[in-house]
PDB file of C-alpha atoms in Angstrom:
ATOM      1  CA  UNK J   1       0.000   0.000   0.000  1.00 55.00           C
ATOM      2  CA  UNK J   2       1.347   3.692  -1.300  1.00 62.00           C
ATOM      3  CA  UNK J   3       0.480   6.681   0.876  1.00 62.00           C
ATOM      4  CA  UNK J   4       0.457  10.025  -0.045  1.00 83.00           C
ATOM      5  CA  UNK J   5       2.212  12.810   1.326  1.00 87.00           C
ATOM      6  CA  UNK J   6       0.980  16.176   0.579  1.00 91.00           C
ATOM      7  CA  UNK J   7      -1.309  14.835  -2.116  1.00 88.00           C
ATOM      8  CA  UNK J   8       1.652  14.378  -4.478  1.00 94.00           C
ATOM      9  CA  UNK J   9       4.474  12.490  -2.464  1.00 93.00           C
ATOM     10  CA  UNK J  10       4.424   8.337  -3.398  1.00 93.00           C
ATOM     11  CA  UNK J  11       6.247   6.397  -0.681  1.00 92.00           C
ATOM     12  CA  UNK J  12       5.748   2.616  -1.802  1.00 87.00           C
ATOM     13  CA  UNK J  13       7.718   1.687   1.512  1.00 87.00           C
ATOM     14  CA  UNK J  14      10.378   0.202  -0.833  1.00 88.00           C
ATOM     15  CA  UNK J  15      13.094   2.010   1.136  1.00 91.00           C
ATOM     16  CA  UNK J  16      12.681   2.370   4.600  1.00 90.00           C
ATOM     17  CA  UNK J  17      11.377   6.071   5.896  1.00 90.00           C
ATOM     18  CA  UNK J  18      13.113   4.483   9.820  1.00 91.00           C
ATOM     19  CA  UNK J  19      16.147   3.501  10.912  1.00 92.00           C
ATOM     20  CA  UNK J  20      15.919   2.335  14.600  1.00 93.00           C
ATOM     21  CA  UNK J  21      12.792   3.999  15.202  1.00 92.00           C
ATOM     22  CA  UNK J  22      13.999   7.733  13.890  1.00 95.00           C
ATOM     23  CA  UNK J  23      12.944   9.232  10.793  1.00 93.00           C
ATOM     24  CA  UNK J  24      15.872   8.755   7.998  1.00 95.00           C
ATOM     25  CA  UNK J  25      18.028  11.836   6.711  1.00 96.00           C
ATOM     26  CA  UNK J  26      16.829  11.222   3.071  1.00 96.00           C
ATOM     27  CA  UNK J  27      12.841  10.600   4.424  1.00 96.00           C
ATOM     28  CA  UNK J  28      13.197  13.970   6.313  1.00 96.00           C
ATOM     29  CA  UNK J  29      14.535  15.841   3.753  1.00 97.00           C
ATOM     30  CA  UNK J  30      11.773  14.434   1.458  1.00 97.00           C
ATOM     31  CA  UNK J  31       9.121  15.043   3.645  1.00 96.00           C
ATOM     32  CA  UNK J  32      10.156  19.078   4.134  1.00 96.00           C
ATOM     33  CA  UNK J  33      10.884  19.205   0.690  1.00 97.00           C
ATOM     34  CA  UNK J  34       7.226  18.411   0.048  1.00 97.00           C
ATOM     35  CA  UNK J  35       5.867  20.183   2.995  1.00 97.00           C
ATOM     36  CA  UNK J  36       7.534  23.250   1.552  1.00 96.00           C
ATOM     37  CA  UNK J  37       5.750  23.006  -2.096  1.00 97.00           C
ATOM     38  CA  UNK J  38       2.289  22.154  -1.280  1.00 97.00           C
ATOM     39  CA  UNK J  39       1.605  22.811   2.545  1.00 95.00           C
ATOM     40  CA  UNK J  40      -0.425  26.011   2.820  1.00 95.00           C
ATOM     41  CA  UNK J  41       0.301  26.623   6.175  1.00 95.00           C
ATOM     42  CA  UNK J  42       3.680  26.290   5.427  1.00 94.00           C
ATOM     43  CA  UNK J  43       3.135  29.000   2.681  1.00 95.00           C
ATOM     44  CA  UNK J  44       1.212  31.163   4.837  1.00 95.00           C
ATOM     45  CA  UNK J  45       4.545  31.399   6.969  1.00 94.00           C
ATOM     46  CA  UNK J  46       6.909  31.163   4.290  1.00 91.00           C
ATOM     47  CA  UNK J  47       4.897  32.661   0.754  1.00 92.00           C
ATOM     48  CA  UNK J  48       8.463  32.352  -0.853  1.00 89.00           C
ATOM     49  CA  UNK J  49       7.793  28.470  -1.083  1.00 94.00           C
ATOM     50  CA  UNK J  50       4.381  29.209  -3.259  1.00 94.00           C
ATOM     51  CA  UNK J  51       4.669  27.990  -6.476  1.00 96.00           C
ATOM     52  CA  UNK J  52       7.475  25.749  -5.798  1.00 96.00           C
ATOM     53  CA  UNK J  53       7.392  21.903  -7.050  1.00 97.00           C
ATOM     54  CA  UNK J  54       8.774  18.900  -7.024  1.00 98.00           C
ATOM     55  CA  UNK J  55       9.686  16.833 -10.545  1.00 98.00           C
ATOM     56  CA  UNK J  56       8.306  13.862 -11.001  1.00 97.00           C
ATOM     57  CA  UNK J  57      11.093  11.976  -9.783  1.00 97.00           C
ATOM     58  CA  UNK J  58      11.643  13.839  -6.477  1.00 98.00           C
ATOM     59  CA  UNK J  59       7.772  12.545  -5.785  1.00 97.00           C
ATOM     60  CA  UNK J  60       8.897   9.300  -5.503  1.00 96.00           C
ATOM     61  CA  UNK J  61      10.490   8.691  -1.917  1.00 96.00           C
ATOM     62  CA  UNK J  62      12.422   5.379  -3.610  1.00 96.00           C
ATOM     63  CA  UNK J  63      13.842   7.411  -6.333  1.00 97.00           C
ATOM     64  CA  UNK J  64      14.285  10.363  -4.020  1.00 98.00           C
ATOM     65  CA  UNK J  65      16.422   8.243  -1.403  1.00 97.00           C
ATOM     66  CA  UNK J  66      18.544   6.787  -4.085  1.00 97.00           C
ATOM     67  CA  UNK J  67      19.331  10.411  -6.003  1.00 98.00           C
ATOM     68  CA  UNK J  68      20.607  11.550  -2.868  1.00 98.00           C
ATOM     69  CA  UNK J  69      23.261   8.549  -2.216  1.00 97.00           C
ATOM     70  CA  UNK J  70      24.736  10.249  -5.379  1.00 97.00           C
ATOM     71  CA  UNK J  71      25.011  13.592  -4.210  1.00 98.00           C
ATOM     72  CA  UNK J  72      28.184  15.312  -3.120  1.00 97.00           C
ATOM     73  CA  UNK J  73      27.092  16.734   0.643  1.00 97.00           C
ATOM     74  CA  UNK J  74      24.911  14.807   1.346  1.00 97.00           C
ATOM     75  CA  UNK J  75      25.293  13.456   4.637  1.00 93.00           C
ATOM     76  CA  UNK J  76      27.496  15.589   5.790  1.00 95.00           C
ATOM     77  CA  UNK J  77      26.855  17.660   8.698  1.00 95.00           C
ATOM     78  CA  UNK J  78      25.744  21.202   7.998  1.00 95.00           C
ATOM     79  CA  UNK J  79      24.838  20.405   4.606  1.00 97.00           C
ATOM     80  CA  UNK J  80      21.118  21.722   3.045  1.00 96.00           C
ATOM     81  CA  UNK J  81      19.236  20.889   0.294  1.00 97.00           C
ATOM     82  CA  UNK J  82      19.253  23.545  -2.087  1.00 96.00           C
ATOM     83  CA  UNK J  83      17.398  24.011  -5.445  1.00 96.00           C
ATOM     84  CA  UNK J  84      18.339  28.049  -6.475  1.00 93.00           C
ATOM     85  CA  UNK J  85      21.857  28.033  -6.870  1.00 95.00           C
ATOM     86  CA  UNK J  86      21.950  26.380 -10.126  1.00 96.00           C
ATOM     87  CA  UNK J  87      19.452  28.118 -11.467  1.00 95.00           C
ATOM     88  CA  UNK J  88      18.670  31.637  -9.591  1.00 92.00           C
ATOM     89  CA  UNK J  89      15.045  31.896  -8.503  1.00 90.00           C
ATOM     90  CA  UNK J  90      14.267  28.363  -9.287  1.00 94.00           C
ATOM     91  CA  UNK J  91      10.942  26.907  -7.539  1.00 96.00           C
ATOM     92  CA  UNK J  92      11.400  23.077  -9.174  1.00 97.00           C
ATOM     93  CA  UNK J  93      12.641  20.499  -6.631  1.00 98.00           C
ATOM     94  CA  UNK J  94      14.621  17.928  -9.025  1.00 98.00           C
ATOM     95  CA  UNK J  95      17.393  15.916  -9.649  1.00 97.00           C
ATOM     96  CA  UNK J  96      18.920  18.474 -12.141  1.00 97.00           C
ATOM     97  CA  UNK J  97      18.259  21.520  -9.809  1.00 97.00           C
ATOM     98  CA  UNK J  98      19.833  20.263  -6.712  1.00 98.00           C
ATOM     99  CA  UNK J  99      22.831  20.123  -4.615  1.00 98.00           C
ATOM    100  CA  UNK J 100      23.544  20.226  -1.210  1.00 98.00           C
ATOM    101  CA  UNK J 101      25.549  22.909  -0.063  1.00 97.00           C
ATOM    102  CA  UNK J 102      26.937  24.562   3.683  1.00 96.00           C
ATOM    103  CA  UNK J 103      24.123  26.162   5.333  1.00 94.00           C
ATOM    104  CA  UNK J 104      26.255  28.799   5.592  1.00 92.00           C
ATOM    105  CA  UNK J 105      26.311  29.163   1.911  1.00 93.00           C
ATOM    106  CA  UNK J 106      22.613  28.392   1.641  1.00 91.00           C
ATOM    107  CA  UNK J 107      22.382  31.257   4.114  1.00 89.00           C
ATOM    108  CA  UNK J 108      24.928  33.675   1.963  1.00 87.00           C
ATOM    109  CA  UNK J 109      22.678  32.922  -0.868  1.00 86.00           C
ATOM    110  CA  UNK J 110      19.221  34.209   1.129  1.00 78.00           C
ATOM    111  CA  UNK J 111      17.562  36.848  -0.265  1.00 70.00           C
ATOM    112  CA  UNK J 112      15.324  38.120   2.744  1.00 60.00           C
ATOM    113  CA  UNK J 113      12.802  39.964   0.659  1.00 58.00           C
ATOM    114  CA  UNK J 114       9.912  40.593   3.110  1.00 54.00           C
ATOM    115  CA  UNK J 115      12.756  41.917   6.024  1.00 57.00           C
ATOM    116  CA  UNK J 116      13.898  44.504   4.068  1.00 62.00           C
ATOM    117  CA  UNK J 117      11.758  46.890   2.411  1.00 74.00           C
ATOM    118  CA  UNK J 118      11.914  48.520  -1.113  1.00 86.00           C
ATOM    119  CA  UNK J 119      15.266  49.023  -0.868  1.00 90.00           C
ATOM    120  CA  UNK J 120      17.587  47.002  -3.190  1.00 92.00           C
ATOM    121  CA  UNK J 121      19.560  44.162  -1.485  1.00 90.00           C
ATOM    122  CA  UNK J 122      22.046  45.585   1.097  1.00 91.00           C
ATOM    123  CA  UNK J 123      20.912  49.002   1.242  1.00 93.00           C
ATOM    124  CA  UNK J 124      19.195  50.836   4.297  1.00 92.00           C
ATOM    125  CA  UNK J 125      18.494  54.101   4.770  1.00 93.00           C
ATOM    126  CA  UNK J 126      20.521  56.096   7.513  1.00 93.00           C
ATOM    127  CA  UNK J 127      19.801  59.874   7.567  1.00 94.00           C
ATOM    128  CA  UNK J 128      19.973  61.608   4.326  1.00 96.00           C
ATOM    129  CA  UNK J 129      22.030  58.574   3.070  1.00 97.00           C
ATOM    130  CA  UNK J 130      22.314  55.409   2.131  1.00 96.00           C
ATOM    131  CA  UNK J 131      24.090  52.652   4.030  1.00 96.00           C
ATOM    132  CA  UNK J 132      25.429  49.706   2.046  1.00 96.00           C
ATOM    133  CA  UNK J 133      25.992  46.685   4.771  1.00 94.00           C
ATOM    134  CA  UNK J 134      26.490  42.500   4.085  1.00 92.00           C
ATOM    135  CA  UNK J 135      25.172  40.001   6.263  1.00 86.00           C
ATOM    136  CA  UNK J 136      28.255  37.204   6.393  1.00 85.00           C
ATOM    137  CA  UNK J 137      25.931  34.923   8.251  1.00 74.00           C
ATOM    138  CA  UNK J 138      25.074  36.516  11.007  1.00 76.00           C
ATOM    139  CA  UNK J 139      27.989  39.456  11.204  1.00 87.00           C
ATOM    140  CA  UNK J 140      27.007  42.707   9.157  1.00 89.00           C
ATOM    141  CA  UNK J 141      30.106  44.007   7.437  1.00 93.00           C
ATOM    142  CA  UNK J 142      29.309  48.012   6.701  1.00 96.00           C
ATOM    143  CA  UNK J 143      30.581  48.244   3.571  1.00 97.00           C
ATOM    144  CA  UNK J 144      30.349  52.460   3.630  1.00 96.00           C
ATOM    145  CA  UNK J 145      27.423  56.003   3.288  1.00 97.00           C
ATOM    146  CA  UNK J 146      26.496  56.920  -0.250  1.00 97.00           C
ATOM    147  CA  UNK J 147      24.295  59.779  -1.874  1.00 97.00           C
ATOM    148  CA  UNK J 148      22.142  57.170  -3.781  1.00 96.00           C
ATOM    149  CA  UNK J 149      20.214  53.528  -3.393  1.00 95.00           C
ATOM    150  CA  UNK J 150      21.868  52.883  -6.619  1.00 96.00           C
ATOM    151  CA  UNK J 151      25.398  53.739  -5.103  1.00 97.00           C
ATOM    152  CA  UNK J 152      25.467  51.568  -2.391  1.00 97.00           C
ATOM    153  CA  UNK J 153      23.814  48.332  -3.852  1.00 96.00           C
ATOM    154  CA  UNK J 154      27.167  48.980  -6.443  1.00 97.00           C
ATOM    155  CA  UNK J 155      28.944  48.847  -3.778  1.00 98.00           C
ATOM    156  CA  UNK J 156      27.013  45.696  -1.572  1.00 96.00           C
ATOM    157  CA  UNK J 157      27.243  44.146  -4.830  1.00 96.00           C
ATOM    158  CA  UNK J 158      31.233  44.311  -5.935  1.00 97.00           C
ATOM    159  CA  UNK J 159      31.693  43.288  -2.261  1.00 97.00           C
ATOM    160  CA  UNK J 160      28.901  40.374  -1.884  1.00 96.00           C
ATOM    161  CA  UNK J 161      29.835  38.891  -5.218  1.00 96.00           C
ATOM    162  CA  UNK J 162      33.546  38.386  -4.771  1.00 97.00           C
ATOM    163  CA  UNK J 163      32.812  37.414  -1.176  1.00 96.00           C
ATOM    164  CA  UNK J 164      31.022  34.426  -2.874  1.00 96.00           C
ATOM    165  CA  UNK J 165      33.516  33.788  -4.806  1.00 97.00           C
ATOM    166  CA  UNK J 166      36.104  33.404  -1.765  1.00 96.00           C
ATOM    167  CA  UNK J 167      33.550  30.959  -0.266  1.00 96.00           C
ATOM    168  CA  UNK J 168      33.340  29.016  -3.710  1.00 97.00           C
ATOM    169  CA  UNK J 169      37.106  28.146  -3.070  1.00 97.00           C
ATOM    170  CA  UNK J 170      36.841  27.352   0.236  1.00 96.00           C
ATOM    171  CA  UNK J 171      34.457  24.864  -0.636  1.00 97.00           C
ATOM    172  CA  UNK J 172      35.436  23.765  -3.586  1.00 97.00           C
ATOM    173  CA  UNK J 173      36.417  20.300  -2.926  1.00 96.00           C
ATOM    174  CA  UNK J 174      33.203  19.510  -0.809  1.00 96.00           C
ATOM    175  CA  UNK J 175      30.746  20.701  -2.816  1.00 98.00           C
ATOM    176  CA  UNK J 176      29.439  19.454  -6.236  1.00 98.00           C
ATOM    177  CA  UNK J 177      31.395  20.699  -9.008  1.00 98.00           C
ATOM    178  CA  UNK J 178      28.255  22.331 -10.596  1.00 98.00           C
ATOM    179  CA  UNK J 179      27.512  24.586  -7.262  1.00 98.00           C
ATOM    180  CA  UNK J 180      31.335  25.579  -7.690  1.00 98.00           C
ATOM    181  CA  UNK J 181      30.239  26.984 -10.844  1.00 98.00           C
ATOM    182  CA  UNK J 182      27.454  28.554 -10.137  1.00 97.00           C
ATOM    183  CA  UNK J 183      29.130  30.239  -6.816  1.00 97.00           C
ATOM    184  CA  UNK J 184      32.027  31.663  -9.227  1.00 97.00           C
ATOM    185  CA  UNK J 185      29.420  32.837 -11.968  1.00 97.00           C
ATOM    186  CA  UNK J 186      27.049  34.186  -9.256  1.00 96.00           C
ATOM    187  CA  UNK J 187      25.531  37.616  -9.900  1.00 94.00           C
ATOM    188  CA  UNK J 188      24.055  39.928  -7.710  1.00 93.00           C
ATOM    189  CA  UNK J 189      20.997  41.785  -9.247  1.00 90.00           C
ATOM    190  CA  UNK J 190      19.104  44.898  -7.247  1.00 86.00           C
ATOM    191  CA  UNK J 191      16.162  43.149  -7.761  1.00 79.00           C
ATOM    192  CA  UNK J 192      17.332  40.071  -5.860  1.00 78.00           C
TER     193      UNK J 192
END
C-alpha cells in the first residue's frame, strides 16, 4: 500500500522512511521538501515556497532516497538541500536543480525579501544617506554612506559577489562541481 504525502508524495515503503525507530536523513529531507511546495500553512509562513514543485522523480520517496546517495554533501553535517543556486530563482525540486551545499552558503545565498523593504539588497536608509551593509551569516560588514540607493547596492554588490567567490574556493572540494560553478558565476541583481 502507497500513501500520499501532501497529495503528491508516493512512498511505496520500498526504502525504509526508519532507521531504529527515527525518521531517515533522506525521508526527512523528502518530507520538508514536500511540505515546503504544497503545505499552505507552510506557505502562509513562508509565501516564498508558493509555487514551488517537485519533478516527477523527487515525488517518488524510492527514487528520491537513491538520487541523494549520489550527491556530493549529502550526509554531511551542515549540509542543506538547495534548489536556487543552479538556477537563480528556481521553484522546481529535481534531480537536475539540486545540490547540497553549507548552510552557511545556503544562508549567503538568502535573499530576505519581506525583512527589508523597497530598498535594493544591502541598502538601508541612515539619515539623508544610504548605508550599504552584508550580512556574512550573522555578522554585518558596513561596507560604507552613499548619496544614492543605486550607489550603495554597487557597492554591496562588488563586495557580496567576490565574497562568494572566496567561499566558492573554500568549498570547492566539498561541494558538487556544478555549485562551484554557479558560486564563481554568481551575480548579484538589485532586484534580488
Amino acid at each position: 500500500m502507497t500513501t500520499l504525502l501532501q497529495g503528491v508524495g508516493i512512498n511505496d515503503r520500498s526504502v525504509a522512511a526508519t532507521l531504529n525507530g527515527k525518521m531517515t536523513k533522506e525521508y526527512d529531507l523528502w518530507h520538508a521538501m514536500l511540505k515546503r511546495c504544497y503545505s499552505k500553512s507552510v506557505h502562509e509562513k513562508q509565501p516564498t515556497y508558493i509555487g514551488c514543485s517537485v519533478s516527477d522523480t523527487f515525488k517518488y520517496y524510492h527514487l528520491f532516497h537513491a538520487w541523494c546517495q549520489t550527491q556530493i554533501g549529502f550526509g554531511k553535517e551542515g549540509y542543506q538541500l538547495d534548489k536556487d543556486l543552479l538556477i537563480k530563482s528556481n521553484k522546481l525540486y529535481s534531480e537536475d536543480t539540486c545540490v547540497f551545499i553549507p548552510k552557511s552558503l545556503n544562508l549567503l545565498l538568502t535573499k530576505r525579501t519581506l525583512d527589508r523593504g523597497l530598498l535594493p539588497i544591502g541598502v538601508n536608509k541612515q539619515g539623508s544617506k544610504f548605508q550599504a551593509q552584508c550580512n556574512l551569516v550573522g555578522k554585518l560588514k558596513y561596507l560604507g554612506l552613499f548619496d544614492t540607493p543605486e550607489l550603495a547596492f554597487q557597492a554591496y554588490k562588488t563586495f557580496k559577489e567576490a565574497y562568494i567567490k572566496e567561499q566558492a574556493e573554500l568549498y570547492k572540494d566539498s561541494i558538487d562541481p556544478r555549485a562551484y560553478s554557479a558560486l564563481l558565476n554568481y551575480e548579484v541583481s538589485i532586484d534580488d
